[in-house]
mmCIF file of C-alpha atoms and ligand atoms in Angstrom:
data_model
loop_
_atom_site.group_PDB
_atom_site.id
_atom_site.type_symbol
_atom_site.label_atom_id
_atom_site.label_comp_id
_atom_site.label_asym_id
_atom_site.label_seq_id
_atom_site.Cartn_x
_atom_site.Cartn_y
_atom_site.Cartn_z
ATOM 1 C CA MET H 1405 -156.865 82.580 112.315
ATOM 2 C CA LYS H 1406 -160.323 83.634 113.324
ATOM 3 C CA ILE H 1407 -162.801 85.807 111.400
ATOM 4 C CA GLU H 1408 -164.776 87.783 113.968
ATOM 5 C CA ARG H 1409 -166.690 90.086 111.666
ATOM 6 C CA LEU H 1410 -167.681 90.269 108.007
ATOM 7 C CA GLU H 1411 -168.783 93.402 106.247
ATOM 8 C CA LEU H 1412 -170.455 93.360 102.851
ATOM 9 C CA ARG H 1413 -170.871 96.319 100.572
ATOM 10 C CA LEU H 1414 -172.578 96.443 97.210
ATOM 11 C CA LEU H 1415 -170.685 99.036 95.180
ATOM 12 C CA LYS H 1416 -171.258 100.796 91.882
ATOM 13 C CA LEU H 1417 -168.370 102.277 89.917
ATOM 14 C CA PRO H 1418 -168.818 103.999 86.549
ATOM 15 C CA LEU H 1419 -166.681 102.593 83.722
ATOM 16 C CA VAL H 1420 -164.722 105.122 81.668
ATOM 17 C CA HIS H 1421 -166.031 103.420 78.513
ATOM 18 C CA PHE H 1422 -168.760 100.822 78.072
ATOM 19 C CA PHE H 1423 -167.499 97.235 78.008
ATOM 20 C CA GLU H 1424 -169.178 94.969 75.497
ATOM 21 C CA THR H 1425 -168.823 91.217 75.091
ATOM 22 C CA SER H 1426 -170.825 88.719 73.068
ATOM 23 C CA PHE H 1427 -173.262 88.481 76.005
ATOM 24 C CA GLY H 1428 -173.907 92.190 76.494
ATOM 25 C CA ARG H 1429 -172.764 95.706 77.271
ATOM 26 C CA ILE H 1430 -172.281 97.388 80.655
ATOM 27 C CA ASP H 1431 -171.652 101.058 81.533
ATOM 28 C CA ASP H 1432 -171.127 100.606 85.276
ATOM 29 C CA LYS H 1433 -169.581 97.861 87.336
ATOM 30 C CA HIS H 1434 -171.662 96.613 90.281
ATOM 31 C CA PHE H 1435 -169.873 94.314 92.705
ATOM 32 C CA ILE H 1436 -169.681 93.157 96.303
ATOM 33 C CA LEU H 1437 -166.698 94.054 98.446
ATOM 34 C CA VAL H 1438 -166.107 91.778 101.448
ATOM 35 C CA ARG H 1439 -164.160 92.915 104.475
ATOM 36 C CA ALA H 1440 -163.090 90.327 107.065
ATOM 37 C CA ASP H 1441 -161.790 91.327 110.493
ATOM 38 C CA GLY H 1442 -160.113 89.109 113.016
ATOM 39 C CA GLU H 1443 -157.541 89.319 115.778
ATOM 40 C CA GLY H 1444 -156.818 92.959 115.090
ATOM 41 C CA ALA H 1445 -156.281 92.639 111.335
ATOM 42 C CA THR H 1446 -158.419 93.253 108.243
ATOM 43 C CA GLY H 1447 -158.601 91.480 104.887
ATOM 44 C CA TYR H 1448 -160.507 92.287 101.690
ATOM 45 C CA GLY H 1449 -162.065 90.225 98.934
ATOM 46 C CA GLU H 1450 -163.795 91.430 95.764
ATOM 47 C CA CYS H 1451 -166.620 89.342 94.374
ATOM 48 C CA VAL H 1452 -166.534 88.983 90.570
ATOM 49 C CA ALA H 1453 -170.238 88.235 90.155
ATOM 50 C CA GLU H 1454 -172.014 90.735 87.918
ATOM 51 C CA GLN H 1455 -175.507 92.195 87.867
ATOM 52 C CA ASP H 1456 -176.748 89.695 85.296
ATOM 53 C CA PRO H 1457 -176.241 85.917 85.092
ATOM 54 C CA TYR H 1458 -174.671 86.160 81.615
ATOM 55 C CA TYR H 1459 -171.011 85.330 82.183
ATOM 56 C CA SER H 1460 -171.900 82.785 84.878
ATOM 57 C CA SER H 1461 -175.055 81.729 86.713
ATOM 58 C CA GLU H 1462 -174.167 83.867 89.743
ATOM 59 C CA THR H 1463 -175.223 87.493 90.239
ATOM 60 C CA ASN H 1464 -174.551 90.059 92.951
ATOM 61 C CA GLU H 1465 -177.889 89.190 94.512
ATOM 62 C CA THR H 1466 -177.211 85.437 94.639
ATOM 63 C CA ALA H 1467 -173.742 86.095 96.048
ATOM 64 C CA TRP H 1468 -175.131 88.437 98.719
ATOM 65 C CA HIS H 1469 -177.686 85.787 99.710
ATOM 66 C CA ILE H 1470 -175.207 82.897 99.759
ATOM 67 C CA ILE H 1471 -172.576 84.836 101.698
ATOM 68 C CA THR H 1472 -174.950 86.153 104.357
ATOM 69 C CA ASP H 1473 -177.138 83.062 104.782
ATOM 70 C CA PHE H 1474 -174.710 80.185 104.174
ATOM 71 C CA ILE H 1475 -171.044 81.206 104.111
ATOM 72 C CA ALA H 1476 -170.978 83.660 107.027
ATOM 73 C CA PRO H 1477 -172.427 81.145 109.537
ATOM 74 C CA ARG H 1478 -169.707 78.638 108.549
ATOM 75 C CA VAL H 1479 -166.729 80.963 108.827
ATOM 76 C CA LEU H 1480 -167.648 83.539 111.483
ATOM 77 C CA GLY H 1481 -166.137 82.666 114.833
ATOM 78 C CA ALA H 1482 -164.555 79.466 113.500
ATOM 79 C CA THR H 1483 -160.815 78.910 113.904
ATOM 80 C CA PHE H 1484 -158.773 78.015 110.817
ATOM 81 C CA SER H 1485 -155.061 77.293 110.908
ATOM 82 C CA HIS H 1486 -154.712 78.301 107.245
ATOM 83 C CA PRO H 1487 -156.976 79.958 104.632
ATOM 84 C CA ARG H 1488 -156.757 76.828 102.477
ATOM 85 C CA GLU H 1489 -159.161 75.260 104.996
ATOM 86 C CA LEU H 1490 -162.005 77.580 103.998
ATOM 87 C CA PHE H 1491 -162.994 76.089 100.648
ATOM 88 C CA PRO H 1492 -163.348 72.551 102.092
ATOM 89 C CA ALA H 1493 -165.304 74.010 105.040
ATOM 90 C CA LEU H 1494 -167.857 75.311 102.503
ATOM 91 C CA LYS H 1495 -168.261 71.981 100.717
ATOM 92 C CA ALA H 1496 -171.908 71.577 101.742
ATOM 93 C CA ILE H 1497 -172.731 74.644 99.633
ATOM 94 C CA ARG H 1498 -172.779 73.520 96.018
ATOM 95 C CA GLY H 1499 -171.449 75.855 93.369
ATOM 96 C CA HIS H 1500 -171.576 79.592 94.114
ATOM 97 C CA HIS H 1501 -167.848 79.836 93.547
ATOM 98 C CA MET H 1502 -167.809 83.611 93.169
ATOM 99 C CA ALA H 1503 -169.520 84.051 96.542
ATOM 100 C CA LYS H 1504 -167.119 81.589 98.176
ATOM 101 C CA ALA H 1505 -164.062 83.128 96.529
ATOM 102 C CA ALA H 1506 -164.884 86.636 97.778
ATOM 103 C CA VAL H 1507 -164.791 85.436 101.394
ATOM 104 C CA GLU H 1508 -161.919 82.995 100.895
ATOM 105 C CA MET H 1509 -159.719 85.635 99.247
ATOM 106 C CA ALA H 1510 -160.460 88.067 102.088
ATOM 107 C CA ALA H 1511 -159.282 85.320 104.464
ATOM 108 C CA TRP H 1512 -156.007 84.929 102.510
ATOM 109 C CA ASP H 1513 -155.430 88.678 102.644
ATOM 110 C CA LEU H 1514 -156.215 88.673 106.367
ATOM 111 C CA TYR H 1515 -153.833 85.760 106.953
ATOM 112 C CA ALA H 1516 -150.999 87.418 104.995
ATOM 113 C CA ARG H 1517 -151.507 90.704 106.851
ATOM 114 C CA GLN H 1518 -151.487 88.925 110.211
ATOM 115 C CA ARG H 1519 -148.122 87.420 109.268
ATOM 116 C CA GLY H 1520 -146.818 90.704 107.855
ATOM 117 C CA GLU H 1521 -146.097 89.094 104.475
ATOM 118 C CA PRO H 1522 -147.072 89.972 100.915
ATOM 119 C CA LEU H 1523 -149.953 87.870 99.647
ATOM 120 C CA SER H 1524 -147.831 86.596 96.725
ATOM 121 C CA ARG H 1525 -145.376 84.951 99.105
ATOM 122 C CA VAL H 1526 -148.134 83.253 101.080
ATOM 123 C CA LEU H 1527 -149.617 81.984 97.785
ATOM 124 C CA GLY H 1528 -146.246 80.583 96.717
ATOM 125 C CA GLY H 1529 -145.286 83.113 94.032
ATOM 126 C CA ALA H 1530 -141.909 84.692 93.465
ATOM 127 C CA ARG H 1531 -141.942 87.219 90.601
ATOM 128 C CA PRO H 1532 -141.765 90.964 91.432
ATOM 129 C CA ASN H 1533 -143.955 91.890 88.451
ATOM 130 C CA ILE H 1534 -146.202 90.302 85.846
ATOM 131 C CA VAL H 1535 -146.581 90.665 82.087
ATOM 132 C CA SER H 1536 -149.807 92.423 81.167
ATOM 133 C CA GLY H 1537 -152.189 92.222 78.233
ATOM 134 C CA VAL H 1538 -155.444 94.037 77.524
ATOM 135 C CA SER H 1539 -158.956 92.890 76.752
ATOM 136 C CA ILE H 1540 -160.674 95.148 74.216
ATOM 137 C CA GLY H 1541 -164.447 94.919 74.057
ATOM 138 C CA ILE H 1542 -166.649 94.989 70.979
ATOM 139 C CA GLN H 1543 -166.583 98.527 69.557
ATOM 140 C CA ARG H 1544 -169.011 100.590 67.495
ATOM 141 C CA SER H 1545 -166.760 100.469 64.445
ATOM 142 C CA LEU H 1546 -163.562 98.927 63.106
ATOM 143 C CA ASP H 1547 -161.956 102.378 63.169
ATOM 144 C CA GLU H 1548 -162.635 102.666 66.894
ATOM 145 C CA LEU H 1549 -161.211 99.168 67.422
ATOM 146 C CA VAL H 1550 -158.020 99.979 65.546
ATOM 147 C CA ALA H 1551 -157.633 103.257 67.477
ATOM 148 C CA LYS H 1552 -157.973 101.380 70.767
ATOM 149 C CA VAL H 1553 -155.424 98.773 69.800
ATOM 150 C CA GLU H 1554 -153.022 101.523 68.787
ATOM 151 C CA ARG H 1555 -153.392 103.264 72.133
ATOM 152 C CA GLU H 1556 -152.850 100.048 74.144
ATOM 153 C CA LEU H 1557 -149.778 99.027 72.149
ATOM 154 C CA ALA H 1558 -148.348 102.509 72.727
ATOM 155 C CA ALA H 1559 -148.947 102.059 76.471
ATOM 156 C CA GLY H 1560 -146.703 98.991 76.331
ATOM 157 C CA TYR H 1561 -149.176 96.110 76.727
ATOM 158 C CA ARG H 1562 -147.670 92.845 75.573
ATOM 159 C CA ARG H 1563 -150.740 91.123 74.175
ATOM 160 C CA ILE H 1564 -153.988 92.310 72.654
ATOM 161 C CA LYS H 1565 -157.205 90.365 73.138
ATOM 162 C CA ILE H 1566 -160.274 91.385 71.234
ATOM 163 C CA LYS H 1567 -163.783 90.253 72.013
ATOM 164 C CA ILE H 1568 -165.574 88.606 69.119
ATOM 165 C CA LYS H 1569 -169.101 87.427 68.278
ATOM 166 C CA PRO H 1570 -170.796 86.337 65.051
ATOM 167 C CA GLY H 1571 -170.665 89.397 62.786
ATOM 168 C CA TRP H 1572 -167.677 90.907 64.646
ATOM 169 C CA ASP H 1573 -164.958 88.318 64.169
ATOM 170 C CA LEU H 1574 -163.040 87.830 60.905
ATOM 171 C CA THR H 1575 -163.355 91.474 59.860
ATOM 172 C CA ALA H 1576 -162.227 92.687 63.285
ATOM 173 C CA VAL H 1577 -159.176 90.404 63.344
ATOM 174 C CA GLU H 1578 -158.384 91.266 59.745
ATOM 175 C CA ALA H 1579 -158.485 95.007 60.488
ATOM 176 C CA VAL H 1580 -156.109 94.630 63.424
ATOM 177 C CA ARG H 1581 -153.671 92.364 61.539
ATOM 178 C CA ALA H 1582 -153.731 94.671 58.500
ATOM 179 C CA LYS H 1583 -152.788 97.683 60.586
ATOM 180 C CA PHE H 1584 -150.421 96.207 63.195
ATOM 181 C CA GLY H 1585 -148.911 93.113 61.581
ATOM 182 C CA ASP H 1586 -147.719 90.223 63.687
ATOM 183 C CA ILE H 1587 -148.449 91.544 67.206
ATOM 184 C CA PRO H 1588 -149.334 89.017 69.955
ATOM 185 C CA LEU H 1589 -153.076 88.794 69.312
ATOM 186 C CA MET H 1590 -155.914 86.590 70.573
ATOM 187 C CA VAL H 1591 -159.711 86.587 70.574
ATOM 188 C CA ASP H 1592 -162.370 85.814 73.200
ATOM 189 C CA ALA H 1593 -165.832 84.694 72.056
ATOM 190 C CA ASN H 1594 -167.420 84.260 75.502
ATOM 191 C CA ALA H 1595 -169.310 81.193 74.285
ATOM 192 C CA ALA H 1596 -170.967 82.875 71.285
ATOM 193 C CA TYR H 1597 -170.581 80.021 68.765
ATOM 194 C CA THR H 1598 -171.656 76.423 68.213
ATOM 195 C CA LEU H 1599 -170.030 73.568 66.325
ATOM 196 C CA ALA H 1600 -172.130 74.610 63.322
ATOM 197 C CA ASP H 1601 -169.741 77.601 63.087
ATOM 198 C CA ALA H 1602 -166.634 75.395 62.895
ATOM 199 C CA ASP H 1603 -165.858 76.367 59.284
ATOM 200 C CA ARG H 1604 -165.982 80.046 60.114
ATOM 201 C CA LEU H 1605 -163.845 79.583 63.240
ATOM 202 C CA ALA H 1606 -161.316 77.598 61.179
ATOM 203 C CA GLU H 1607 -160.919 80.676 58.968
ATOM 204 C CA LEU H 1608 -159.314 82.363 61.977
ATOM 205 C CA ASP H 1609 -156.381 79.944 61.605
ATOM 206 C CA ARG H 1610 -154.849 82.078 58.885
ATOM 207 C CA PHE H 1611 -154.357 84.970 61.341
ATOM 208 C CA ASN H 1612 -151.863 83.114 63.539
ATOM 209 C CA LEU H 1613 -153.673 83.971 66.783
ATOM 210 C CA MET H 1614 -152.120 83.018 70.133
ATOM 211 C CA MET H 1615 -155.420 81.379 71.048
ATOM 212 C CA ILE H 1616 -159.188 81.553 70.771
ATOM 213 C CA GLU H 1617 -160.834 81.800 74.168
ATOM 214 C CA GLN H 1618 -164.101 79.986 74.965
ATOM 215 C CA PRO H 1619 -165.600 79.747 71.465
ATOM 216 C CA LEU H 1620 -168.391 77.308 72.436
ATOM 217 C CA ASP H 1621 -170.957 76.929 75.205
ATOM 218 C CA TYR H 1622 -170.138 77.956 78.788
ATOM 219 C CA ASP H 1623 -170.638 74.407 80.078
ATOM 220 C CA ASP H 1624 -169.154 72.482 77.195
ATOM 221 C CA ILE H 1625 -166.092 70.248 76.988
ATOM 222 C CA ALA H 1626 -166.955 67.640 74.332
ATOM 223 C CA ASP H 1627 -167.684 70.049 71.468
ATOM 224 C CA HIS H 1628 -164.532 72.020 72.250
ATOM 225 C CA ALA H 1629 -162.575 68.777 71.868
ATOM 226 C CA VAL H 1630 -164.129 68.254 68.429
ATOM 227 C CA LEU H 1631 -163.414 71.856 67.476
ATOM 228 C CA GLN H 1632 -159.818 71.740 68.729
ATOM 229 C CA ARG H 1633 -159.164 68.825 66.380
ATOM 230 C CA ARG H 1634 -160.379 71.022 63.499
ATOM 231 C CA LEU H 1635 -158.349 74.114 64.435
ATOM 232 C CA GLN H 1636 -154.658 74.898 64.379
ATOM 233 C CA THR H 1637 -155.253 77.828 66.728
ATOM 234 C CA PRO H 1638 -155.050 76.706 70.363
ATOM 235 C CA ILE H 1639 -158.316 76.829 72.281
ATOM 236 C CA CYS H 1640 -158.189 78.424 75.738
ATOM 237 C CA LEU H 1641 -161.059 77.623 78.086
ATOM 238 C CA ASP H 1642 -162.463 80.224 80.506
ATOM 239 C CA GLU H 1643 -166.181 79.803 81.357
ATOM 240 C CA SER H 1644 -166.122 75.989 81.089
ATOM 241 C CA ILE H 1645 -163.394 75.495 83.720
ATOM 242 C CA LYS H 1646 -165.394 75.748 86.935
ATOM 243 C CA THR H 1647 -163.551 73.059 88.923
ATOM 244 C CA CYS H 1648 -160.252 71.197 88.887
ATOM 245 C CA GLY H 1649 -162.197 68.049 88.006
ATOM 246 C CA ILE H 1650 -163.616 69.695 84.891
ATOM 247 C CA ALA H 1651 -160.118 70.911 83.978
ATOM 248 C CA ARG H 1652 -158.789 67.369 84.313
ATOM 249 C CA ASP H 1653 -161.545 66.130 81.978
ATOM 250 C CA ALA H 1654 -160.935 68.950 79.490
ATOM 251 C CA ILE H 1655 -157.210 68.205 79.381
ATOM 252 C CA ALA H 1656 -157.848 64.465 79.010
ATOM 253 C CA ALA H 1657 -160.240 65.174 76.123
ATOM 254 C CA ALA H 1658 -157.734 67.609 74.517
ATOM 255 C CA ALA H 1659 -160.517 70.215 74.519
ATOM 256 C CA CYS H 1660 -158.000 73.034 75.062
ATOM 257 C CA ARG H 1661 -154.268 73.722 75.065
ATOM 258 C CA ILE H 1662 -154.358 76.719 77.418
ATOM 259 C CA ILE H 1663 -156.443 77.563 80.494
ATOM 260 C CA ASN H 1664 -157.433 80.959 81.876
ATOM 261 C CA ILE H 1665 -157.589 81.112 85.680
ATOM 262 C CA LYS H 1666 -160.007 83.413 87.475
ATOM 263 C CA PRO H 1667 -160.160 82.655 91.199
ATOM 264 C CA GLY H 1668 -163.813 83.710 91.366
ATOM 265 C CA ARG H 1669 -164.784 81.070 88.817
ATOM 266 C CA VAL H 1670 -163.229 78.180 90.741
ATOM 267 C CA GLY H 1671 -163.986 79.193 94.349
ATOM 268 C CA GLY H 1672 -160.913 81.149 95.406
ATOM 269 C CA PHE H 1673 -157.158 80.987 95.740
ATOM 270 C CA SER H 1674 -156.700 77.461 97.049
ATOM 271 C CA GLU H 1675 -158.612 75.991 94.114
ATOM 272 C CA SER H 1676 -156.746 78.343 91.748
ATOM 273 C CA ILE H 1677 -153.424 77.024 93.040
ATOM 274 C CA ARG H 1678 -154.625 73.437 92.559
ATOM 275 C CA LEU H 1679 -155.736 74.290 89.026
ATOM 276 C CA HIS H 1680 -152.432 76.030 88.326
ATOM 277 C CA ASP H 1681 -150.492 72.973 89.542
ATOM 278 C CA LEU H 1682 -152.705 70.532 87.634
ATOM 279 C CA CYS H 1683 -152.114 72.484 84.409
ATOM 280 C CA ALA H 1684 -148.361 72.647 85.084
ATOM 281 C CA SER H 1685 -148.206 68.884 85.530
ATOM 282 C CA HIS H 1686 -149.807 68.455 82.078
ATOM 283 C CA GLY H 1687 -147.703 71.093 80.328
ATOM 284 C CA ILE H 1688 -150.716 73.406 79.934
ATOM 285 C CA PRO H 1689 -149.752 77.096 80.292
ATOM 286 C CA VAL H 1690 -152.152 79.320 82.227
ATOM 287 C CA TRP H 1691 -152.783 83.046 82.353
ATOM 288 C CA HIS H 1692 -154.771 85.210 84.728
ATOM 289 C CA GLY H 1693 -158.165 86.374 83.516
ATOM 290 C CA GLY H 1694 -159.930 89.531 84.621
ATOM 291 C CA MET H 1695 -163.498 90.543 85.453
ATOM 292 C CA LEU H 1696 -163.120 94.330 85.308
ATOM 293 C CA GLU H 1697 -162.092 94.330 88.950
ATOM 294 C CA SER H 1698 -161.441 97.495 90.927
ATOM 295 C CA GLY H 1699 -157.901 97.942 92.200
ATOM 296 C CA ILE H 1700 -158.699 95.688 95.149
ATOM 297 C CA GLY H 1701 -159.561 92.600 93.105
ATOM 298 C CA ARG H 1702 -156.900 93.543 90.564
ATOM 299 C CA ALA H 1703 -154.292 93.453 93.364
ATOM 300 C CA HIS H 1704 -155.408 89.945 94.357
ATOM 301 C CA ASN H 1705 -154.999 88.870 90.734
ATOM 302 C CA LEU H 1706 -151.508 90.344 90.521
ATOM 303 C CA HIS H 1707 -150.366 88.393 93.559
ATOM 304 C CA LEU H 1708 -151.685 85.087 92.240
ATOM 305 C CA SER H 1709 -150.106 85.746 88.828
ATOM 306 C CA THR H 1710 -146.626 85.484 90.351
ATOM 307 C CA LEU H 1711 -146.909 81.676 90.421
ATOM 308 C CA ALA H 1712 -144.568 79.944 87.972
ATOM 309 C CA ASN H 1713 -147.025 78.470 85.453
ATOM 310 C CA PHE H 1714 -148.640 81.867 84.692
ATOM 311 C CA ARG H 1715 -146.567 81.876 81.526
ATOM 312 C CA LEU H 1716 -148.718 84.064 79.274
ATOM 313 C CA PRO H 1717 -149.715 87.747 79.663
ATOM 314 C CA GLY H 1718 -152.733 88.214 81.936
ATOM 315 C CA ASP H 1719 -155.833 90.429 81.687
ATOM 316 C CA ILE H 1720 -154.558 92.629 84.517
ATOM 317 C CA ALA H 1721 -154.216 96.088 83.062
ATOM 318 C CA ALA H 1722 -153.922 99.558 84.608
ATOM 319 C CA SER H 1723 -156.848 100.797 86.724
ATOM 320 C CA ARG H 1724 -157.372 103.758 84.427
ATOM 321 C CA ARG H 1725 -158.435 101.555 81.524
ATOM 322 C CA TYR H 1726 -161.661 101.004 83.459
ATOM 323 C CA TYR H 1727 -161.998 103.549 86.254
ATOM 324 C CA ALA H 1728 -161.361 107.296 86.307
ATOM 325 C CA GLU H 1729 -160.968 107.044 90.080
ATOM 326 C CA ASP H 1730 -160.074 103.631 91.471
ATOM 327 C CA LEU H 1731 -160.792 102.594 95.054
ATOM 328 C CA ILE H 1732 -157.055 102.402 95.735
ATOM 329 C CA ASP H 1733 -154.342 105.062 95.748
ATOM 330 C CA PRO H 1734 -151.933 104.806 94.067
ATOM 331 C CA ALA H 1735 -153.884 103.079 91.314
ATOM 332 C CA ILE H 1736 -152.444 100.112 89.443
ATOM 333 C CA ASP H 1737 -150.404 101.183 86.458
ATOM 334 C CA VAL H 1738 -148.537 99.577 83.594
ATOM 335 C CA GLN H 1739 -144.814 100.136 83.002
ATOM 336 C CA PRO H 1740 -143.617 101.187 79.535
ATOM 337 C CA ASP H 1741 -142.352 97.596 79.012
ATOM 338 C CA GLY H 1742 -145.865 96.178 79.532
ATOM 339 C CA THR H 1743 -145.253 94.799 83.013
ATOM 340 C CA VAL H 1744 -147.205 95.625 86.161
ATOM 341 C CA LEU H 1745 -145.400 95.814 89.495
ATOM 342 C CA LEU H 1746 -146.808 94.082 92.543
ATOM 343 C CA PRO H 1747 -148.314 96.639 94.930
ATOM 344 C CA GLU H 1748 -146.159 96.927 98.033
ATOM 345 C CA HIS H 1749 -148.105 99.288 100.263
ATOM 346 C CA GLY H 1750 -147.923 97.038 103.332
ATOM 347 C CA PRO H 1751 -148.561 93.283 103.722
ATOM 348 C CA GLY H 1752 -151.396 91.238 102.180
ATOM 349 C CA ILE H 1753 -152.683 92.624 98.866
ATOM 350 C CA GLY H 1754 -150.469 95.657 99.465
ATOM 351 C CA VAL H 1755 -152.767 98.488 98.405
ATOM 352 C CA HIS H 1756 -154.055 101.591 100.165
ATOM 353 C CA ILE H 1757 -157.856 101.612 100.072
ATOM 354 C CA VAL H 1758 -159.428 105.072 99.991
ATOM 355 C CA GLU H 1759 -162.269 104.647 102.470
ATOM 356 C CA ASP H 1760 -164.307 107.660 101.412
ATOM 357 C CA ARG H 1761 -164.276 106.517 97.763
ATOM 358 C CA VAL H 1762 -165.570 103.149 98.949
ATOM 359 C CA ALA H 1763 -168.245 104.902 101.039
ATOM 360 C CA ARG H 1764 -169.319 107.090 98.097
ATOM 361 C CA ALA H 1765 -169.649 104.060 95.791
ATOM 362 C CA THR H 1766 -171.697 102.053 98.310
ATOM 363 C CA LEU H 1767 -175.299 101.214 97.435
ATOM 364 C CA ARG H 1768 -175.904 98.764 100.286
ATOM 365 C CA HIS H 1769 -174.031 97.858 103.436
ATOM 366 C CA LEU H 1770 -174.281 94.987 105.942
ATOM 367 C CA GLU H 1771 -172.267 93.935 108.949
ATOM 368 C CA VAL H 1772 -172.367 90.281 110.034
ATOM 369 C CA ARG H 1773 -171.094 88.951 113.363
ATOM 370 C CA PRO H 1774 -171.296 85.484 114.881
ATOM 371 C CA SER H 1775 -174.836 84.813 116.099
HETATM 372 O O1 OSB C 3059 -164.265 86.598 79.433
HETATM 373 O O2 OSB C 3059 -162.443 87.351 80.180
HETATM 374 C C1 OSB C 3059 -163.667 87.468 80.056
HETATM 375 C C2 OSB C 3059 -164.827 90.795 81.552
HETATM 376 C C3 OSB C 3059 -166.030 90.419 82.090
HETATM 377 C C4 OSB C 3059 -166.476 89.131 81.931
HETATM 378 C C5 OSB C 3059 -165.697 88.196 81.238
HETATM 379 C C6 OSB C 3059 -164.470 88.557 80.712
HETATM 380 C C7 OSB C 3059 -164.047 89.889 80.843
HETATM 381 C C8 OSB C 3059 -162.804 90.412 80.275
HETATM 382 C C9 OSB C 3059 -162.204 91.605 80.956
HETATM 383 O O3 OSB C 3059 -162.307 89.992 79.250
HETATM 384 C C10 OSB C 3059 -160.781 91.430 81.318
HETATM 385 C C11 OSB C 3059 -160.308 92.513 82.259
HETATM 386 O O4 OSB C 3059 -160.737 92.567 83.431
HETATM 387 O O5 OSB C 3059 -159.498 93.320 81.825
HETATM 388 MG MG1 MG C 3060 -162.931 85.135 78.757
#
């Protein structure tokens, strides 16, 4: 396969409701959409970098810079026999996994479309649908939180995750358990605590949570290992797992019992598959994380989630939870049983992209061809 042209767009989509985590609140989602053309076909990739370097060190501006100045010259006009060759071809560029993943995932979509196959099959997945959970941000009040949980359970979602931070943790979990009993429930701290909070985090044990996601620092393994020894609740790592090597070290240190996979965090699909396989070989279940993607990135996530070791519900909910009007039509929806079907509108990611919605959401646009 050959990528003859790359197109970058910086888009802005309004969120139906603000999304708040321990690191901040956003009202709109700003992200880069990558389009790759080659040999008569087109592939798309959605970059999961955000406006601010709060979830990870990358931002939309760093990703734009790295893609245009460093990634594009290495992939444009080059011939690859398989998209798994892209990540190694970008080895000279250290880090910047979200920038790399956006281009690499567009290459996978392009490759699948050239072969006329669904992306899931090319990735090695088999399931026709995936089990979906929701991620509920920090709310203005416990009443609002409980109302949201009620609505999502009624929609069929099979696991509830609530965001926590110091001051919005035990009371929030307690309110949800008091109202809904023993539903599949977990929390995500997005690195808001330190080991000094271990006693407080251990109090969560009495709520029988499925897991606590990323309680400690975004770069930490060692303290998580200490904390995991103190807790009955399994720790799931998100932010900390930036490479397969780090995952290997985290598993060896028993710093977590579950891992969340986001392709953008590890540099794309080929590294995600390696991480998935590494976890499987150690008996560590994985689930697919989300970054408030539009329907385009959400479709990529659905396809990857069909791999066998995605054994827990993923953060891949219906488009309408985030966007009144998604970039794809039909939008992604949840079934009453809490599953989401793989989109099947053609090969690759299998969605129909509404070009004029993309054009209306575009803040900046750039076309790159081989020099
Ligand atoms: O930690 O999983 C996270 C959104 C932005 C940044 C980090 C995270 C999240 C989510 C949203 O939890 C999950 C989703 O896309 O539904
Ligand atoms: Mg998380």
